[in-house]
Coordinates of C-alpha atoms (C1' of nucleotides) in Angstrom, one line a residue:
Chain A
M14 CA 103.6 205.5 80.2
T15 CA 102.1 205.7 76.7
D16 CA 103.7 209.1 76.1
N17 CA 107.1 207.7 76.9
W18 CA 106.4 205.0 74.6
N19 CA 105.5 207.1 71.7
K20 CA 108.4 209.4 72.3
A21 CA 110.7 206.4 72.3
A22 CA 109.2 205.2 69.1
E23 CA 109.4 208.6 67.4
T24 CA 113.0 209.3 68.3
Q25 CA 114.1 205.8 67.3
E26 CA 116.8 206.0 64.8
L27 CA 116.7 204.1 61.6
T28 CA 117.4 200.6 62.9
E29 CA 118.2 197.4 61.1
I30 CA 114.6 196.3 61.6
Q31 CA 113.2 199.5 60.3
R32 CA 115.3 199.3 57.2
L33 CA 114.3 195.7 56.7
S34 CA 110.7 196.4 57.0
E35 CA 111.0 199.2 54.5
D36 CA 112.8 196.7 52.3
I37 CA 109.8 194.4 52.7
N38 CA 107.4 197.2 51.8
E39 CA 109.2 197.6 48.5
I40 CA 109.6 194.0 47.4
G41 CA 106.9 192.4 49.5
I42 CA 103.4 192.8 48.4
N43 CA 102.4 191.6 45.1
N44 CA 98.8 190.9 44.6
E45 CA 98.6 190.7 40.8
H46 CA 95.9 188.1 40.6
K47 CA 94.1 188.5 37.3
P48 CA 91.8 185.6 36.7
P49 CA 91.7 184.9 33.0
P50 CA 88.3 184.9 31.4
A51 CA 87.4 181.2 31.8
E52 CA 86.5 179.5 28.5
L53 CA 84.4 176.8 30.0
D54 CA 82.9 173.8 28.3
D55 CA 80.8 171.5 30.3
N56 CA 82.0 168.0 29.5
P57 CA 81.8 165.8 32.6
A58 CA 85.2 164.8 33.8
D59 CA 85.0 161.1 33.1
A60 CA 88.0 159.0 33.8
S61 CA 89.3 158.2 30.3
L62 CA 88.9 161.7 29.0
L63 CA 90.5 163.0 32.2
M64 CA 93.5 160.8 31.7
K65 CA 93.8 161.8 28.1
I66 CA 93.8 165.5 29.0
I67 CA 96.2 165.0 31.8
R68 CA 98.5 163.1 29.5
K69 CA 98.5 166.1 27.2
G70 CA 99.6 168.3 29.9
L71 CA 102.4 166.0 31.0
I72 CA 105.6 167.7 31.9
D73 CA 108.8 166.3 33.2
T74 CA 109.3 166.3 36.9
K75 CA 112.3 168.4 38.0
N76 CA 114.8 167.4 40.5
D77 CA 113.4 169.5 43.2
L78 CA 110.7 166.9 43.3
D79 CA 111.0 163.6 45.0
I80 CA 108.2 161.2 44.1
Q81 CA 107.8 157.7 45.2
R82 CA 105.1 155.3 44.1
K83 CA 104.4 151.6 44.0
D84 CA 105.1 151.2 40.4
P85 CA 108.0 153.5 39.4
N86 CA 107.3 152.9 35.8
S87 CA 103.8 154.3 35.8
P88 CA 103.9 157.8 34.5
L89 CA 103.1 160.7 36.9
Y90 CA 101.1 163.4 35.5
S91 CA 101.4 167.1 36.1
V92 CA 99.4 170.0 34.8
K93 CA 100.3 173.5 33.9
S94 CA 96.8 174.9 34.1
F95 CA 93.6 174.5 36.0
E96 CA 91.7 173.9 32.8
A97 CA 93.8 170.8 32.1
L98 CA 92.3 169.3 35.2
H99 CA 89.0 169.3 33.6
L100 CA 87.1 170.2 36.6
K101 CA 83.4 170.8 36.8
P102 CA 82.9 174.3 35.3
E103 CA 81.4 175.6 38.5
L104 CA 84.4 174.5 40.4
L105 CA 86.8 176.0 37.9
K106 CA 84.9 179.2 38.1
G107 CA 85.3 179.2 41.9
V108 CA 89.1 178.6 41.5
Y109 CA 89.5 181.6 39.2
A110 CA 87.2 183.7 41.4
M111 CA 89.6 183.2 44.2
G112 CA 92.3 184.8 42.1
Y113 CA 94.3 181.7 41.2
N114 CA 95.7 181.8 37.7
T115 CA 98.0 178.9 37.4
P116 CA 98.6 176.0 39.7
S117 CA 101.5 176.2 42.2
K118 CA 104.2 173.5 42.2
I119 CA 102.4 171.3 44.7
Q120 CA 99.1 171.8 43.0
E121 CA 100.3 171.0 39.5
T122 CA 101.9 167.8 40.8
A123 CA 99.4 166.6 43.3
L124 CA 96.1 167.5 41.8
P125 CA 96.1 165.2 38.7
T126 CA 96.8 162.2 40.9
L127 CA 94.4 163.3 43.6
I128 CA 91.4 163.6 41.3
A129 CA 92.2 160.7 39.0
D130 CA 90.3 157.4 39.1
P131 CA 90.7 155.0 40.8
P132 CA 91.5 157.2 43.8
Q133 CA 95.0 156.9 45.2
N134 CA 96.4 157.7 48.6
M135 CA 98.9 160.4 48.9
I136 CA 101.4 161.8 51.4
A137 CA 102.5 165.2 50.3
Q138 CA 105.1 167.6 51.6
S139 CA 105.5 171.1 50.5
Q140 CA 106.9 174.2 52.2
S141 CA 104.6 176.6 54.0
G142 CA 102.7 179.1 51.8
T143 CA 102.8 177.1 48.6
G144 CA 99.1 176.4 48.2
K145 CA 98.6 173.0 49.9
T146 CA 95.2 174.0 51.3
A147 CA 93.8 174.9 47.9
A148 CA 95.2 171.7 46.5
F149 CA 93.5 169.4 48.9
T150 CA 90.3 171.4 49.1
L151 CA 89.9 171.3 45.4
A152 CA 90.5 167.5 45.4
M153 CA 88.0 167.1 48.2
L154 CA 85.3 169.1 46.3
T155 CA 85.8 167.2 43.0
R156 CA 84.8 164.0 44.8
V157 CA 81.5 165.2 46.3
D158 CA 78.4 163.6 44.9
T159 CA 75.6 166.1 45.6
T160 CA 72.9 163.5 44.6
K161 CA 73.7 161.8 47.9
D162 CA 73.0 163.7 51.1
Y163 CA 75.4 162.3 53.7
P164 CA 79.0 163.3 54.6
Q165 CA 81.5 162.0 52.0
V166 CA 84.5 164.1 52.6
L167 CA 86.3 164.5 56.0
C168 CA 89.1 166.9 56.7
L169 CA 90.9 167.1 60.0
S170 CA 93.0 170.0 61.3
P171 CA 95.0 170.3 64.5
T172 CA 93.4 173.5 65.7
Y173 CA 90.1 175.4 65.7
E174 CA 91.5 178.3 63.7
L175 CA 93.0 176.2 61.0
A176 CA 89.7 174.2 60.5
I177 CA 87.8 177.5 60.1
Q178 CA 90.4 178.8 57.7
T179 CA 90.3 175.7 55.6
G180 CA 86.5 175.7 55.6
E181 CA 86.5 179.3 54.4
V182 CA 88.8 178.3 51.5
A183 CA 86.5 175.4 50.7
A184 CA 83.4 177.6 50.8
R185 CA 84.9 180.2 48.5
M186 CA 86.0 177.5 46.1
A187 CA 82.5 176.0 46.1
K188 CA 80.9 179.4 45.7
F189 CA 79.4 178.4 42.3
C190 CA 78.4 174.9 43.5
P191 CA 75.5 175.9 45.8
D192 CA 74.5 172.2 46.2
I193 CA 77.6 171.4 48.1
S194 CA 77.1 171.7 51.8
I195 CA 80.1 172.2 54.2
R196 CA 79.9 171.7 57.9
Y197 CA 82.3 172.6 60.7
A198 CA 82.9 170.0 63.4
V199 CA 84.7 172.2 65.9
R200 CA 84.3 173.5 69.5
G201 CA 81.2 175.6 69.7
E202 CA 79.3 173.6 67.1
E203 CA 76.6 171.5 68.5
I204 CA 74.2 168.8 67.3
S205 CA 71.4 167.0 69.2
R206 CA 71.3 163.3 69.8
G207 CA 69.7 161.5 66.9
D208 CA 70.6 164.2 64.3
K209 CA 71.9 162.8 61.0
L210 CA 74.2 165.1 59.1
K211 CA 73.3 165.7 55.5
D212 CA 76.3 167.9 54.7
H213 CA 78.7 166.6 52.1
V214 CA 81.9 168.0 53.5
I215 CA 82.9 167.9 57.2
I216 CA 85.9 170.0 58.2
G217 CA 86.9 169.9 61.8
T218 CA 89.1 169.0 64.7
P219 CA 89.6 165.4 65.9
G220 CA 87.7 165.5 69.2
K221 CA 84.5 166.9 67.8
V222 CA 84.6 164.6 64.8
L223 CA 85.1 161.6 67.0
D224 CA 82.2 162.8 69.2
W225 CA 79.8 163.3 66.3
S226 CA 80.7 160.2 64.3
L227 CA 81.3 157.4 66.9
K228 CA 79.4 158.7 70.0
F229 CA 76.4 160.5 68.4
R230 CA 76.4 158.5 65.2
A231 CA 75.5 161.6 63.3
F232 CA 77.3 160.3 60.3
D233 CA 78.8 157.1 59.0
L234 CA 82.6 157.0 58.8
S235 CA 82.5 154.0 56.5
K236 CA 80.7 156.1 53.9
I237 CA 83.6 158.7 53.8
I238 CA 85.3 158.6 50.4
V239 CA 88.0 161.2 51.0
F240 CA 89.9 161.6 54.3
V241 CA 92.3 164.5 54.6
L242 CA 94.8 165.2 57.3
D243 CA 96.1 168.7 57.3
E244 CA 99.3 169.3 59.1
A245 CA 99.5 165.5 58.9
D246 CA 102.7 165.1 60.9
V247 CA 101.3 166.5 64.1
M248 CA 98.0 164.7 63.5
I249 CA 99.5 161.3 63.3
A250 CA 102.5 161.7 65.7
Q251 CA 101.6 164.1 68.4
Q252 CA 100.1 162.6 71.5
G253 CA 96.6 163.7 71.9
H254 CA 95.9 164.0 68.2
Q255 CA 97.4 160.7 67.3
D256 CA 95.0 158.4 69.1
Q257 CA 92.0 160.3 67.9
C258 CA 93.1 160.3 64.3
I259 CA 94.0 156.7 64.2
R260 CA 90.8 155.7 65.9
L261 CA 88.8 157.6 63.2
Q262 CA 91.0 156.2 60.5
K263 CA 90.2 152.6 61.7
H264 CA 86.5 153.1 61.0
L265 CA 87.0 154.2 57.4
S266 CA 86.3 152.0 54.5
K267 CA 89.2 150.3 52.8
K268 CA 88.3 152.2 49.6
C269 CA 88.5 155.6 51.2
Q270 CA 91.1 157.9 49.7
M271 CA 93.6 159.3 52.2
M272 CA 95.4 162.6 51.7
L273 CA 98.1 163.7 54.1
F274 CA 99.6 167.2 53.8
S275 CA 102.2 169.0 55.7
A276 CA 105.3 171.2 55.3
T277 CA 107.4 169.0 57.5
Y278 CA 107.7 165.3 58.3
E279 CA 110.4 164.1 60.6
K280 CA 112.0 161.0 59.2
K281 CA 110.3 158.6 61.6
V282 CA 107.0 160.4 61.3
M283 CA 107.2 159.9 57.5
D284 CA 107.9 156.2 58.1
F285 CA 104.9 156.0 60.3
A286 CA 102.8 157.8 57.7
E287 CA 103.8 155.3 55.1
F288 CA 103.0 152.5 57.5
I289 CA 99.5 153.6 58.2
V290 CA 98.5 154.8 54.7
P291 CA 98.1 151.9 52.3
S292 CA 100.3 152.1 49.2
P293 CA 100.7 155.9 49.2
I294 CA 102.2 158.0 46.5
T295 CA 104.7 160.2 48.3
I296 CA 105.4 163.7 46.9
R297 CA 108.1 165.9 48.5
L298 CA 109.0 169.3 47.3
K299 CA 112.3 169.3 49.1
K300 CA 113.0 173.0 49.0
E301 CA 113.0 174.0 52.6
E302 CA 115.8 176.4 52.0
E303 CA 113.6 178.5 49.7
V304 CA 111.3 179.4 52.6
L305 CA 114.4 180.3 54.6
D306 CA 115.9 182.3 51.7
N307 CA 113.0 184.7 51.9
I308 CA 113.3 185.1 55.7
K309 CA 116.2 186.9 57.4
Q310 CA 116.8 185.2 60.7
Y311 CA 118.2 187.0 63.8
Y312 CA 118.8 186.4 67.4
V313 CA 118.9 189.0 70.2
K314 CA 120.9 188.4 73.4
C315 CA 118.8 189.2 76.5
R316 CA 119.5 188.9 80.2
G317 CA 116.2 187.5 81.2
Q318 CA 112.5 187.7 81.0
D319 CA 112.3 191.5 81.5
D320 CA 115.1 192.1 79.0
K321 CA 113.1 190.0 76.5
Y322 CA 110.1 192.2 77.2
R323 CA 112.2 195.3 76.5
A324 CA 113.3 193.7 73.2
I325 CA 109.7 193.1 72.2
A326 CA 108.8 196.7 73.2
N327 CA 111.6 198.0 71.0
I328 CA 110.7 195.8 68.1
Y329 CA 107.1 197.0 68.5
G330 CA 108.3 200.5 68.3
V331 CA 110.0 200.1 65.0
I332 CA 107.3 198.2 63.1
T333 CA 106.2 200.7 60.5
I334 CA 104.7 198.4 58.0
G335 CA 103.1 195.0 58.3
Q336 CA 102.3 192.9 61.4
A337 CA 104.2 190.8 63.8
I338 CA 103.4 187.5 65.5
I339 CA 105.1 186.7 68.8
F340 CA 105.3 183.1 70.0
C341 CA 105.6 182.1 73.6
H342 CA 106.1 178.7 75.1
T343 CA 103.1 178.8 77.5
R344 CA 99.7 180.4 77.7
K345 CA 100.9 182.0 80.9
T346 CA 103.8 183.8 79.3
A347 CA 101.6 184.9 76.4
G348 CA 99.1 186.3 78.8
W349 CA 101.8 188.0 80.9
L350 CA 103.4 189.6 77.9
A351 CA 100.1 190.7 76.5
G352 CA 99.2 192.3 79.8
K353 CA 102.5 194.1 80.1
M354 CA 102.3 195.4 76.6
S355 CA 98.7 196.4 76.9
N356 CA 99.7 198.6 79.8
E357 CA 102.2 200.4 77.7
V358 CA 100.6 200.7 74.3
G359 CA 96.9 200.2 75.1
S360 CA 95.0 197.0 75.1
E361 CA 93.5 197.7 71.6
S362 CA 96.9 197.7 70.0
V363 CA 98.0 194.2 70.9
G364 CA 96.2 190.9 70.6
V365 CA 96.6 187.6 72.4
L366 CA 95.4 184.2 71.4
S367 CA 95.7 180.9 73.2
G368 CA 93.7 178.0 74.2
D369 CA 92.7 179.9 77.4
L370 CA 90.1 181.8 75.4
T371 CA 86.7 180.7 74.4
V372 CA 86.2 179.9 70.7
E373 CA 84.2 183.1 70.3
Q374 CA 87.1 185.1 71.7
R375 CA 89.6 183.2 69.5
L376 CA 87.6 183.9 66.4
A377 CA 87.2 187.6 67.3
V378 CA 90.9 188.1 68.1
L379 CA 92.0 186.5 64.8
D380 CA 89.5 188.5 62.8
R381 CA 90.7 191.7 64.4
F382 CA 94.3 190.9 63.7
R383 CA 93.5 189.8 60.1
E384 CA 91.8 193.2 59.5
G385 CA 95.0 194.8 60.5
H386 CA 93.8 196.7 63.6
Q387 CA 96.7 195.5 65.7
K388 CA 100.4 195.5 64.8
C389 CA 101.1 192.5 66.9
L390 CA 99.6 189.3 68.1
I391 CA 101.0 187.3 71.0
T392 CA 100.3 183.6 70.9
T393 CA 101.4 180.0 71.6
N394 CA 102.0 177.1 69.3
V395 CA 98.3 177.1 68.6
L396 CA 99.0 179.5 65.7
S397 CA 102.4 178.0 64.8
R398 CA 101.0 176.1 61.8
G399 CA 99.0 177.0 58.7
I400 CA 97.6 180.3 59.6
D401 CA 97.8 182.6 56.6
I402 CA 97.9 186.3 57.2
D403 CA 99.2 188.4 54.3
Q404 CA 100.7 191.3 56.2
V405 CA 102.7 189.4 58.7
N406 CA 106.4 190.1 58.0
I407 CA 107.9 189.7 61.4
V408 CA 107.9 186.6 63.5
V409 CA 109.4 186.8 67.0
N410 CA 110.2 183.7 69.1
F411 CA 109.9 185.1 72.6
D412 CA 110.6 181.5 73.6
L413 CA 112.3 179.1 71.1
P414 CA 110.3 176.1 70.2
I415 CA 111.4 173.0 72.1
D416 CA 110.1 169.4 72.3
Q417 CA 109.2 167.4 75.4
Q418 CA 112.8 166.6 76.0
G419 CA 113.8 170.3 75.9
N420 CA 115.6 170.0 72.6
A421 CA 115.2 172.2 69.6
D422 CA 111.9 171.6 67.8
C423 CA 113.0 172.4 64.2
E424 CA 109.7 171.4 62.6
T425 CA 107.8 173.9 64.8
Y426 CA 110.4 176.5 64.2
L427 CA 110.0 176.2 60.4
H428 CA 106.2 176.3 60.7
R429 CA 106.4 179.4 63.0
I430 CA 108.6 181.5 60.9
G431 CA 106.7 180.2 57.9
R432 CA 103.9 182.5 59.0
T433 CA 105.9 185.1 57.2
G434 CA 107.6 184.8 53.8
R435 CA 104.4 183.2 52.4
F436 CA 104.1 182.9 48.6
G437 CA 107.6 184.2 48.0
K438 CA 107.3 187.3 50.1
H439 CA 110.1 188.4 52.4
G440 CA 110.1 188.3 56.2
I441 CA 112.1 188.6 59.3
A442 CA 112.4 186.1 62.2
I443 CA 113.8 187.3 65.5
N444 CA 114.7 184.9 68.3
L445 CA 115.1 186.1 71.8
I446 CA 118.0 184.3 73.6
D447 CA 118.3 184.6 77.4
S448 CA 120.5 181.7 78.4
E449 CA 123.3 179.3 77.4
Q450 CA 120.6 176.7 77.0
C451 CA 118.7 178.9 74.5
M452 CA 121.8 179.7 72.6
R453 CA 122.5 176.0 72.2
I454 CA 119.0 175.4 70.9
C455 CA 119.4 178.3 68.5
R456 CA 122.7 176.9 67.2
D457 CA 121.0 173.5 66.8
I458 CA 118.3 175.1 64.7
E459 CA 120.9 177.0 62.6
K460 CA 122.8 173.8 62.0
H461 CA 119.7 171.8 61.1
F462 CA 118.7 174.2 58.3
G463 CA 122.2 175.3 57.4
K464 CA 121.1 178.9 57.4
K465 CA 122.8 181.6 59.4
I466 CA 120.9 183.1 62.3
M467 CA 122.6 186.5 62.7
L468 CA 123.3 188.4 65.9
L469 CA 121.2 191.6 66.3
D470 CA 123.2 193.4 69.0
A471 CA 124.1 196.9 70.0
E472 CA 127.7 195.9 70.5
N473 CA 128.1 194.6 67.1
S474 CA 126.2 197.3 65.2
D475 CA 126.1 201.0 66.0
E476 CA 122.9 201.3 64.1
I477 CA 120.9 199.0 66.4
E478 CA 119.7 200.7 69.5
K479 CA 117.9 199.4 72.6
I480 CA 117.2 196.0 71.3
G481 CA 117.2 193.8 74.4
T482 CA 118.7 196.4 76.8
Chain B
dA18 C1' 104.1 172.7 77.2
dA19 C1' 100.0 173.2 73.9
dA20 C1' 96.3 171.4 71.6
dA21 C1' 91.8 168.8 71.2
dA22 C1' 86.0 166.6 73.8
dA23 C1' 82.7 167.5 77.3
dT24 C1' 82.7 166.7 82.0

DNA sequence: AAAAAAT
């Protein structure tokens, strides 16, 4: 079986996908992070000085920004450098050590407001891969008072993997602030009854945080001064997450600063966000098209499940560079697909990740994929958001994302294909279509974003072979 | 349908 496979892969002609992935190889990877030697002075960032410095760095806001605030006459500050934020020197050092040179659009716009006093609530939208995580982690860390040993900052993520990833960003950023203690509140982390947490920063998933705060009373929600919702639209709108987040939010102090971040907010979700967050500043970088400009979108016509499998197999065969993530609608399909592929290419070459696994397994699978040992990872919506893996340049929708009513789920689609094309790199999205119903959903997605999803089909192109047949 | 809390 494996021999056949390799032969097929070897004799494969130069297909569209192959050419595209070579294309990506040429333009794609650009890791020129040269942290400038930091000229640090150690003035504390007191409020008046901070405002003066921010004022100096004031730039006009371009029309790709849409900012709403209570008092439209109050100026909104923006910074062109991390120095201008006047962070604690240790924190600035951490930022440079991570390889960040200059703030991204969302960072330069959101950060001055997020770290200014008095604290202000914010709802921010910015496309995937533009540095949202770094923006809010930095804001979180600036608020920590290490002379107090109780949790002051709470960040919630929708999945285990995302919480871990965010925690790792925070830890790297706080590398030179050894006093700051960060704690994960996720599956697999346990505390005993009566424990009182002394960590300054809690990063976790809603269930565990609820458990620790309200049930075990391991920390006091009313003492939290910064409350962050990552992937805020799912957190406040998706059943299951919604009740937990709102319940937690109700226990916060009125003075607690709230930060909501996501790449997508459906209209009514944004309305709801503005309803539950007191007088928020809303920032939207409305350039969805830019993400899509970097990603070529295709669809492949298939006759059914097995046909879709053949398409995946063929795609796998032509991946020469980079990695692919394959999204399925259910854990069962993901498991089935992974099993079938493992039989053909060996179980060490393909990964599968879903909520079926234990947290230890999930961590191991993602680590293995991150290290590049596998060309492809089969998963569910659990990985549709936020996960940042450099080498991913192909996203395949084995099943298109749909909502509870069975309609196109455009938000999830954008998040899924946003796993590639991160930070301006190029990527390919391939949708497998096996029914009229699917085709209709695909057309809806195309219409929603106003971007062509092109047919990848042997009948239409003599260069494409064996895709979906 | 998946995810997130143990049970």
